[in-house]
Short mmCIF file of C-alpha atoms and ligand atoms in Angstrom, two decimals:
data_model
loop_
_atom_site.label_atom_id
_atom_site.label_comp_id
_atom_site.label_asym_id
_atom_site.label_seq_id
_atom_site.Cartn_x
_atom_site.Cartn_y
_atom_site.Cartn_z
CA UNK A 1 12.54 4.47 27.19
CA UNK A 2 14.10 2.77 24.43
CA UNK A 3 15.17 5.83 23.26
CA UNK A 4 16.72 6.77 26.63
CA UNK A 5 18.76 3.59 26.61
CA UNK A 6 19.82 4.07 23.45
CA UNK A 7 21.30 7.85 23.08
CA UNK A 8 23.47 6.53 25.85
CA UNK A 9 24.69 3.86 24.22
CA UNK A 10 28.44 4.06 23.00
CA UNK A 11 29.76 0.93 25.21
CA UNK A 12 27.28 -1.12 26.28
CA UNK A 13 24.99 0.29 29.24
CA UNK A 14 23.92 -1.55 32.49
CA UNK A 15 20.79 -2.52 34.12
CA UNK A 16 20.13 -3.50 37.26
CA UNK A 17 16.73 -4.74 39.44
CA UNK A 18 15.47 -6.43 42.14
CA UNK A 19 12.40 -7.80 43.55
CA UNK A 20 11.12 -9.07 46.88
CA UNK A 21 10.13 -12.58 47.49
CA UNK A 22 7.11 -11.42 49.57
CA UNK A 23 4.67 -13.93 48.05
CA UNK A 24 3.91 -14.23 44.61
CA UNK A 25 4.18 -11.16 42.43
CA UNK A 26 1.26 -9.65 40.98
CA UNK A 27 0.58 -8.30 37.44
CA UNK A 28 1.57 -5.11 38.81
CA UNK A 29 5.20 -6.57 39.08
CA UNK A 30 5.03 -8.11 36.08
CA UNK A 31 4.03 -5.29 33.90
CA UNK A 32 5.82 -2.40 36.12
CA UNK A 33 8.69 -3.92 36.41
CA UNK A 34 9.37 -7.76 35.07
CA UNK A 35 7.69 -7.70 31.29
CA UNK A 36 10.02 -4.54 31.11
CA UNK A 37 13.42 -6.53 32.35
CA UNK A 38 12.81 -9.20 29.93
CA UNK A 39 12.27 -6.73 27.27
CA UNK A 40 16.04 -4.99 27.97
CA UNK A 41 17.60 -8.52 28.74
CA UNK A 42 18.51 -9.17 25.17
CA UNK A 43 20.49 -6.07 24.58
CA UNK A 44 21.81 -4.98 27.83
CA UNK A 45 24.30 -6.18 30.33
CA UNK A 46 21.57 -6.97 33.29
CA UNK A 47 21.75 -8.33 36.63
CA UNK A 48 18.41 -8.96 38.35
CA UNK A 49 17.72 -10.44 41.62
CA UNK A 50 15.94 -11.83 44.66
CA UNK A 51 15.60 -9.28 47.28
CA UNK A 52 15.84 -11.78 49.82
CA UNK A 53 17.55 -8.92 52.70
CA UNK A 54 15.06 -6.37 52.24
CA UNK A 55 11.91 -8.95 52.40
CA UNK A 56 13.01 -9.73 56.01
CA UNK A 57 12.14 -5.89 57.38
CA UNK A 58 9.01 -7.48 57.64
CA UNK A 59 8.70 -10.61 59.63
CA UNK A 60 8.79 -13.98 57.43
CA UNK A 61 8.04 -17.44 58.05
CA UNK A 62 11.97 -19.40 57.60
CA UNK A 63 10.23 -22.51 55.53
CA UNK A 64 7.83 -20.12 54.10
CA UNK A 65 10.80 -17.68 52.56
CA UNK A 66 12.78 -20.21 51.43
CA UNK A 67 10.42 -21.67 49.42
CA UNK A 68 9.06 -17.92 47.72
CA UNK A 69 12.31 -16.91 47.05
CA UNK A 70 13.15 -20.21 44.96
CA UNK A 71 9.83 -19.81 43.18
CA UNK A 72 10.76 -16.09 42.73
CA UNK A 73 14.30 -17.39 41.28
CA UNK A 74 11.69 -19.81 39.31
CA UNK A 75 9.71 -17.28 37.75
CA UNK A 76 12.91 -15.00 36.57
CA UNK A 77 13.67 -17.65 34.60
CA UNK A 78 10.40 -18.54 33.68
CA UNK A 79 10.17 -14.85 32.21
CA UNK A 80 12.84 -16.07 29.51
CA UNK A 81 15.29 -14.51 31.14
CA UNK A 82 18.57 -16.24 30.09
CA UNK A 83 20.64 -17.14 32.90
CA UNK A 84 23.46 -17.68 30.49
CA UNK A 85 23.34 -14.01 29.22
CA UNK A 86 22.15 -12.17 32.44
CA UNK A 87 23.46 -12.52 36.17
CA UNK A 88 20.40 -13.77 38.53
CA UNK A 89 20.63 -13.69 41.64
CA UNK A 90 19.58 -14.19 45.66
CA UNK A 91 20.66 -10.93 47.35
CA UNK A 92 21.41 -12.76 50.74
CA UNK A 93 23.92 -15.39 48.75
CA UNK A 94 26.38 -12.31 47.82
CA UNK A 95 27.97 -10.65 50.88
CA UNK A 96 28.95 -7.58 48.95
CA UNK A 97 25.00 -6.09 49.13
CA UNK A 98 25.40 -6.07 53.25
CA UNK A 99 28.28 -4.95 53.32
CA UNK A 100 28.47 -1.74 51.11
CA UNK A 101 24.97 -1.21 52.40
CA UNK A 102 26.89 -1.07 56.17
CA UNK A 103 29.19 1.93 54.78
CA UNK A 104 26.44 3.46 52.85
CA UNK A 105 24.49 4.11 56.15
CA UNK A 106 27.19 6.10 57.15
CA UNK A 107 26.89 8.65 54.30
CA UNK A 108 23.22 9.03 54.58
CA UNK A 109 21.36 11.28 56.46
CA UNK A 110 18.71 10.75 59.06
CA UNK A 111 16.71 13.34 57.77
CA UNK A 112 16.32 12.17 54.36
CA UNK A 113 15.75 8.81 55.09
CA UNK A 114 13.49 10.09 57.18
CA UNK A 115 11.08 11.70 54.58
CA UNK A 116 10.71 8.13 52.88
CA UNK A 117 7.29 7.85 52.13
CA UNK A 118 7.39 3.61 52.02
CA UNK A 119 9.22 3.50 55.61
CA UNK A 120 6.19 6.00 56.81
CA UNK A 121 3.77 3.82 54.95
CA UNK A 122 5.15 0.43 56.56
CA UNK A 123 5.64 1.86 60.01
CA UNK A 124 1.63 2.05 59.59
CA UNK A 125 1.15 -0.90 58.91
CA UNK A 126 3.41 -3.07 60.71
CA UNK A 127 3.28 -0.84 64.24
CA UNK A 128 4.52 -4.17 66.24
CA UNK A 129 7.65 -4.15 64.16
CA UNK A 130 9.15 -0.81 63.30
CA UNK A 131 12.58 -2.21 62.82
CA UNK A 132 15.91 -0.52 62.01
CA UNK A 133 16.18 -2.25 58.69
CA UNK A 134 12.81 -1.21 57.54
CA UNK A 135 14.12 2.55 58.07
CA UNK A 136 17.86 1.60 56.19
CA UNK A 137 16.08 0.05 53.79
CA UNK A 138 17.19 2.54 51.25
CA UNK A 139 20.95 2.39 51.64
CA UNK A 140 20.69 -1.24 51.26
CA UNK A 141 18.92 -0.79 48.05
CA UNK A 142 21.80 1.81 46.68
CA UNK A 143 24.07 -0.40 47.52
CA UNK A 144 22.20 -3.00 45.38
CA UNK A 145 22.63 -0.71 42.44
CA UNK A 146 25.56 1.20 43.25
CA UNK A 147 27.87 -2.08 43.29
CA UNK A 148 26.75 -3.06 40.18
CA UNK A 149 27.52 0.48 38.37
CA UNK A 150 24.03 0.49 36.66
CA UNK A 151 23.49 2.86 34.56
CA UNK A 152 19.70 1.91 34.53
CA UNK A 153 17.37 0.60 37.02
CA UNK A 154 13.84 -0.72 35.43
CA UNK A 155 11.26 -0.19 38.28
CA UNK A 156 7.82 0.41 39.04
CA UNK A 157 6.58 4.24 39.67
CA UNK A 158 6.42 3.42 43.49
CA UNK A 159 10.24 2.90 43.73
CA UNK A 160 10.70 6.34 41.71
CA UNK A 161 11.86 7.96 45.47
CA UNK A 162 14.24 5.04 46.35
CA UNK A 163 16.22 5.69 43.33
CA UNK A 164 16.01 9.44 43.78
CA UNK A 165 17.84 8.80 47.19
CA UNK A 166 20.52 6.18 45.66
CA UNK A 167 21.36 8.95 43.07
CA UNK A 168 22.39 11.47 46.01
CA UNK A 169 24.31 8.91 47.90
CA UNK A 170 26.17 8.35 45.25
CA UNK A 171 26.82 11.71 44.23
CA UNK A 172 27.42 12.79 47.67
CA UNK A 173 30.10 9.86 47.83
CA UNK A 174 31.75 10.72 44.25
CA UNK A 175 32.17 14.29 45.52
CA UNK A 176 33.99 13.27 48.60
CA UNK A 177 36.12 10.49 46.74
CA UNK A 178 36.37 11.71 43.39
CA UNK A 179 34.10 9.37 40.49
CA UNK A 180 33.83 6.15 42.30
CA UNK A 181 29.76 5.14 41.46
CA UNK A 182 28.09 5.91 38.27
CA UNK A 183 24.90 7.92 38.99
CA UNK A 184 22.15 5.34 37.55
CA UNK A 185 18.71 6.63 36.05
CA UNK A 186 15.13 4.65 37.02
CA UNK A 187 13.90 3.34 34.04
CA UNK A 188 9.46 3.73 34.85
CA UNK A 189 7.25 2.89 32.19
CA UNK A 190 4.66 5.53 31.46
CA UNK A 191 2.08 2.60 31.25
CA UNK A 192 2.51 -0.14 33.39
CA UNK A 193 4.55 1.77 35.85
CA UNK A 194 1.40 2.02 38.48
CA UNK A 195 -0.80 -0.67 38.34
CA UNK A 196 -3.52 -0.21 40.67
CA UNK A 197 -6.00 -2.10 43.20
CA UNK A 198 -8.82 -3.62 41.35
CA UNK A 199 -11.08 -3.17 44.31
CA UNK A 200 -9.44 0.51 45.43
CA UNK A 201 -8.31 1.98 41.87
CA UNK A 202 -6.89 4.74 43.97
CA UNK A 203 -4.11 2.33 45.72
CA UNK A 204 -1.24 0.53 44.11
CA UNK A 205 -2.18 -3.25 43.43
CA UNK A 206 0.06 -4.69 45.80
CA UNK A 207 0.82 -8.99 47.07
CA UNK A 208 0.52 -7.95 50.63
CA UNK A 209 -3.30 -6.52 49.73
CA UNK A 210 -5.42 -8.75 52.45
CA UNK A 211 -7.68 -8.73 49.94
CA UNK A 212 -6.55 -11.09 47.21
CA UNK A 213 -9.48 -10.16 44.88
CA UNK A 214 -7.72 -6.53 44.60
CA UNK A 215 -4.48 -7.85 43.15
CA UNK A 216 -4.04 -10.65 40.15
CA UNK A 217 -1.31 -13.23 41.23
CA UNK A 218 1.08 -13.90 38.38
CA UNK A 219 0.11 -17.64 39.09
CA UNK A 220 -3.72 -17.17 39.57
CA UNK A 221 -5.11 -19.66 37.61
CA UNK A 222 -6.89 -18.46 33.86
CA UNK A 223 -10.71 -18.80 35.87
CA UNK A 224 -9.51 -17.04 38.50
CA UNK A 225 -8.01 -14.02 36.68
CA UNK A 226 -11.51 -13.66 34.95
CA UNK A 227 -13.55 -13.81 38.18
CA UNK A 228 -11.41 -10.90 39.98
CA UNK A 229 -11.34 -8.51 36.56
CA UNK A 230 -15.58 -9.47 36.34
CA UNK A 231 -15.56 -8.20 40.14
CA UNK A 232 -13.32 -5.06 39.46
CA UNK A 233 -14.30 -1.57 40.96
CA UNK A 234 -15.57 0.89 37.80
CA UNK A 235 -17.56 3.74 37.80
CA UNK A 236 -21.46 4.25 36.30
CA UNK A 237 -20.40 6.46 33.09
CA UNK A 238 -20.19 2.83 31.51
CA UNK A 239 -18.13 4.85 28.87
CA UNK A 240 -14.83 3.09 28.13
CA UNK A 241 -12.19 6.46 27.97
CA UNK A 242 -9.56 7.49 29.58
CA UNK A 243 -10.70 10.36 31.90
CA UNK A 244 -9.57 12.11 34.77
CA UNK A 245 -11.81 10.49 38.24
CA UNK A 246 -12.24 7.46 36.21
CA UNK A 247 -9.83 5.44 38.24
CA UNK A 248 -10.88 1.98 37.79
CA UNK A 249 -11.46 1.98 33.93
CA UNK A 250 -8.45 3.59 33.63
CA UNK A 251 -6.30 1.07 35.63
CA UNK A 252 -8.13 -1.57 33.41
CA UNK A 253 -6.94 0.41 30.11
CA UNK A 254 -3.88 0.51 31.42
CA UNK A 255 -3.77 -3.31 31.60
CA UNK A 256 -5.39 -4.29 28.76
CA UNK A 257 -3.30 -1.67 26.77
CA UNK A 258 -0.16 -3.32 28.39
CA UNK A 259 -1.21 -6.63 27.44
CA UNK A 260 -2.06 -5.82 23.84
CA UNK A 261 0.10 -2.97 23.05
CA UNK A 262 -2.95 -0.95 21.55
CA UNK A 263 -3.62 2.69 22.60
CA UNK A 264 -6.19 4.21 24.51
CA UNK A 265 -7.64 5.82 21.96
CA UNK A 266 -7.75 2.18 19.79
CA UNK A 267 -9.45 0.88 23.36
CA UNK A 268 -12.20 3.91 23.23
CA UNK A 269 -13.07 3.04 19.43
CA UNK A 270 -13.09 -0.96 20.59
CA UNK A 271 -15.37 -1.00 23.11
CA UNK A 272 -17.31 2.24 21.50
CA UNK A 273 -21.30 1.20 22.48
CA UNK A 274 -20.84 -1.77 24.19
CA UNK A 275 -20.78 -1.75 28.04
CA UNK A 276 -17.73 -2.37 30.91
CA UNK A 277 -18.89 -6.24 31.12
CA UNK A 278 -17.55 -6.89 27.69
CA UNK A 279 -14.58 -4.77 28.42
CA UNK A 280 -13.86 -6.36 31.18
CA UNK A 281 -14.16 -9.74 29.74
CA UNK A 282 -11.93 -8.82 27.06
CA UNK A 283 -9.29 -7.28 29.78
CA UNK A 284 -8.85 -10.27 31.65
CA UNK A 285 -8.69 -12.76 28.29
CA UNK A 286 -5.60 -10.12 27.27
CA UNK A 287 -3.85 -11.15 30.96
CA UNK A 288 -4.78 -14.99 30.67
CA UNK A 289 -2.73 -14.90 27.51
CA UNK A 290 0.08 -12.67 28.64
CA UNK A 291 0.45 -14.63 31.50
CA UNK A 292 0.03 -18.54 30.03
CA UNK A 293 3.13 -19.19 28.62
CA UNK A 294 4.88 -17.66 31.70
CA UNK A 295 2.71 -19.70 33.50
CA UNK A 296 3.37 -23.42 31.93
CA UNK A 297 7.49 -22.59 31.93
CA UNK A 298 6.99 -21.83 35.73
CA UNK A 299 5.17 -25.13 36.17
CA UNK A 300 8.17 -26.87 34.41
CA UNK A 301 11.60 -24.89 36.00
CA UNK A 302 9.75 -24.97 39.49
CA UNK A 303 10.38 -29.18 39.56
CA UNK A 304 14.28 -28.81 37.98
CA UNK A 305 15.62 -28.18 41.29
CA UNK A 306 19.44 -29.45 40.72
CA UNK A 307 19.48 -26.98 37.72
CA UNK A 308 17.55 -23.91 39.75
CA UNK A 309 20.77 -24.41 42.02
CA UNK A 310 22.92 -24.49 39.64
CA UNK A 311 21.71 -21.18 38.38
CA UNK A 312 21.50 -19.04 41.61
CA UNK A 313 24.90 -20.52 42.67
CA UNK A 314 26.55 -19.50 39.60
CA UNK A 315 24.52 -16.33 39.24
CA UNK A 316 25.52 -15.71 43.10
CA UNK A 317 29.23 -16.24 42.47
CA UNK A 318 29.50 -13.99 39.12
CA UNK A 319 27.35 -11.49 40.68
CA UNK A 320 29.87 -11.51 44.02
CA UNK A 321 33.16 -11.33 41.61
CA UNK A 322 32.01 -8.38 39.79
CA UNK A 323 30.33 -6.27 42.45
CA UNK A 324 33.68 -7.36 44.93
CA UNK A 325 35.49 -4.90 42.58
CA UNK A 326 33.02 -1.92 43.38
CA UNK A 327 33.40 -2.54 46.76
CA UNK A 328 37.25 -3.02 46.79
CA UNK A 329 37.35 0.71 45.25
CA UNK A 330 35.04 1.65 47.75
CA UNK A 331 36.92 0.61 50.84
CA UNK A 332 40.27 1.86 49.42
CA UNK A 333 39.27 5.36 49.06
CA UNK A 334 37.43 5.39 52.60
CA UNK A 335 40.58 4.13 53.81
CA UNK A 336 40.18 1.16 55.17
CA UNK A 337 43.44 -1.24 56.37
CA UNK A 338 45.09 -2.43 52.66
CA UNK A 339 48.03 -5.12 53.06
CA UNK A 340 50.67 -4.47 51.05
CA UNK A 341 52.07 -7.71 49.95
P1 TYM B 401 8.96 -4.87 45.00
O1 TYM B 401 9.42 -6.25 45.29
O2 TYM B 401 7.92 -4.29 45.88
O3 TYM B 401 8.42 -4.80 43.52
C1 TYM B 401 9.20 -5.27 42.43
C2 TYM B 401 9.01 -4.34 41.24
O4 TYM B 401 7.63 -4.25 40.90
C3 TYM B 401 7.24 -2.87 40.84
N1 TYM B 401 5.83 -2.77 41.28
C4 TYM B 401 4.86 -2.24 40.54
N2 TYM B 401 4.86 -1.70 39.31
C5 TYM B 401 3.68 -1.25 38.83
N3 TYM B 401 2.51 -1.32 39.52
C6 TYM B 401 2.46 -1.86 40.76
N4 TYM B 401 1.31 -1.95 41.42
C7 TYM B 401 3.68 -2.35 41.32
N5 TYM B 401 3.98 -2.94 42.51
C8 TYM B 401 5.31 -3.18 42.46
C9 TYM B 401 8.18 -2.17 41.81
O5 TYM B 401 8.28 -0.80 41.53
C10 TYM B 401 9.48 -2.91 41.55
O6 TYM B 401 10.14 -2.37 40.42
N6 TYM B 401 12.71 -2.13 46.84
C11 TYM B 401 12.25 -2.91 45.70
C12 TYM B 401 13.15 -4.08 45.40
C13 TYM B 401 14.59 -3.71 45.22
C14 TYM B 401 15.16 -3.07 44.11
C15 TYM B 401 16.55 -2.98 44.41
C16 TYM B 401 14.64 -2.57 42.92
C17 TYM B 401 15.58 -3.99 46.12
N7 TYM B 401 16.75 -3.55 45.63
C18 TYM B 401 17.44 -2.38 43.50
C19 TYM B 401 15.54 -1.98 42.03
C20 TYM B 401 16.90 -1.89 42.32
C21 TYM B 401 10.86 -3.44 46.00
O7 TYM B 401 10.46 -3.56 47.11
O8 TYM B 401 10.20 -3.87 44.90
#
């Protein structure tokens, strides 16, 4: 990925991303998509953010949002990402994300929003409340990127689609209006990109699992962590390697070689003879200590709450002025009302 970045690096490239504040985010955030954004942080110009608009195509508790999406805000920071050198911030606290998502609707076709495998996944699930937004969801999320001319969007494997339809909105757009959006690339990373359920290997580990022992919580506490990786779904090879079928031991390989950076092969030769307890032991010491020192800064920002504001409502205002300009081009080539003067 690195390499991607860097072959298109003459001036210096963008990167966007976003996450929900739909509870607390699991390790499959973390290593899918936030260990990544703190990894291109340093040398990129990044805006990440609160996906505070999307969260509510499901229906949320008011004192119950408000209070994830400041310990979301929380836990970017708590990350080490700098909000001196990046823009963070709450999508609902910069107007420019509705609003381009508005005229984005309008170039985007029923039909292909349509074939949008997480709107046909959450109209199964939440059959009650099959909401307009939930289908728009993915203009909203172009819009996200599109404003902020990203040339790179870090994201987990399940968002692979979303960015495949941002990429033909804009396109579609540029070849009405001449060049207008730059056409940004998903950034996925070939391990860590799908973390799955602990408890149903063949399922993404997701926050809104109702059962919590088949996701870890980025905040689960270290005795917890252990007790859900002791109880993880494996198979009865009790061979540790990396083998087609072998869906649980290779989700746990996936982690551990996440965690610890070695291969799989280094993870076969490891655990060569001895049996999936150690292994899994050993797995869930590797995400106690990726997670700690995230961990004890969370527990720290989480009580600063004049200088949390302070962040999102500078991070809110920087991110407004630069994407205003986006949309300013935007609705001057559409053709909307300009005053002279
Ligand atoms: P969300 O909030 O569901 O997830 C945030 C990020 O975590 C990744 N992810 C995973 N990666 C690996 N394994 C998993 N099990 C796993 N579960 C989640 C997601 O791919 C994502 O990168 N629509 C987005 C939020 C969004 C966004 C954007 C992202 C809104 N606007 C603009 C990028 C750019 C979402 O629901 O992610």
């Amino acid at each position: 990925m690195a390499d991607k970045i860097a072959a298109n690096n003459e001036k210096k490239q963008k990167v966007l991303s976003l996450i929900q504040p739909s509870g607390t985010p699991t390790l499959g955030n973390y290593l899918g998509a936030l260990k990544n954004w703190k990894d291109i942080a340093e040398q990129y110009d990044c805006a990440f953010g609160v996906a505070d608009l999307h969260s509510i195509t499901v229906r949320q508790e008011p004192a119950k949002l408000r209070e994830q999406v400041r310990n979301m805000y929380a836990l970017l920071l708590a990350i080490n990402l700098d909000p001196e050198k990046n823009i963070i911030f709450i999508q609902s606290q910069v107007p420019t994300h509705a609003q381009l998502a508005w005229i984005l609707n309008c170039y985007t076709q029923f039909g292909e929003m349509s074939r949008m495998t997480q709107f046909k996944d959450k109209s199964k699930t939440h059959t009650d409340n099959i909401n307009v937004g939930l289908f728009a969801y993915p203009a909203l999320m172009a819009a996200d990127i599109l404003l902020y001319q990203a040339n790179f969007v870090p994201v987990g494997a399940d968002q692979k689609q979303h960015l495949e339809i941002t990429r033909d909105i804009a396109e579609r757009f540029n070849g009405l209006y001449g060049p207008t959006f730059v056409v940004p690339e998903p950034l996925i990373m070939e391990t860590g990109g799908k973390i799955m359920s602990l408890q149903e290997p063949t399922k993404k580990m997701s926050k809104s699992d109702s059962n919590p022992k088949s996701f870890i919580s980025m905040l689960d506490k270290p005795d917890m962590v252990m007790r859900k990786f002791k109880s993880a779904v494996t198979d009865s090879d009790a061979k540790v390697e990396f083998k087609k079928g072998k869906d649980g031991v290779n989700n746990l390989m996936g982690i551990y070689s996440c965690c610890t950076g070695k291969t799989y092969d280094e993870i076969t030769a490891e655990f060569e003879g001895k049996g999936y307890g150690d292994f899994k032991v050993a797995v869930a010491e590797s995400v106690i200590e990726e997670l700690r020192p995230v961990q004890e800064s969370f527990e720290k920002i989480i009580k600063e709450r004049a200088y949390l504001e302070d962040c999102m409502k500078n991070g809110a205002e920087i991110a407004t002025k630069i994407s205003q300009r986006t949309l300013d081009k935007v609705m001057k080539k559409i053709g909307f009302y300009q005053f002279k003067g």
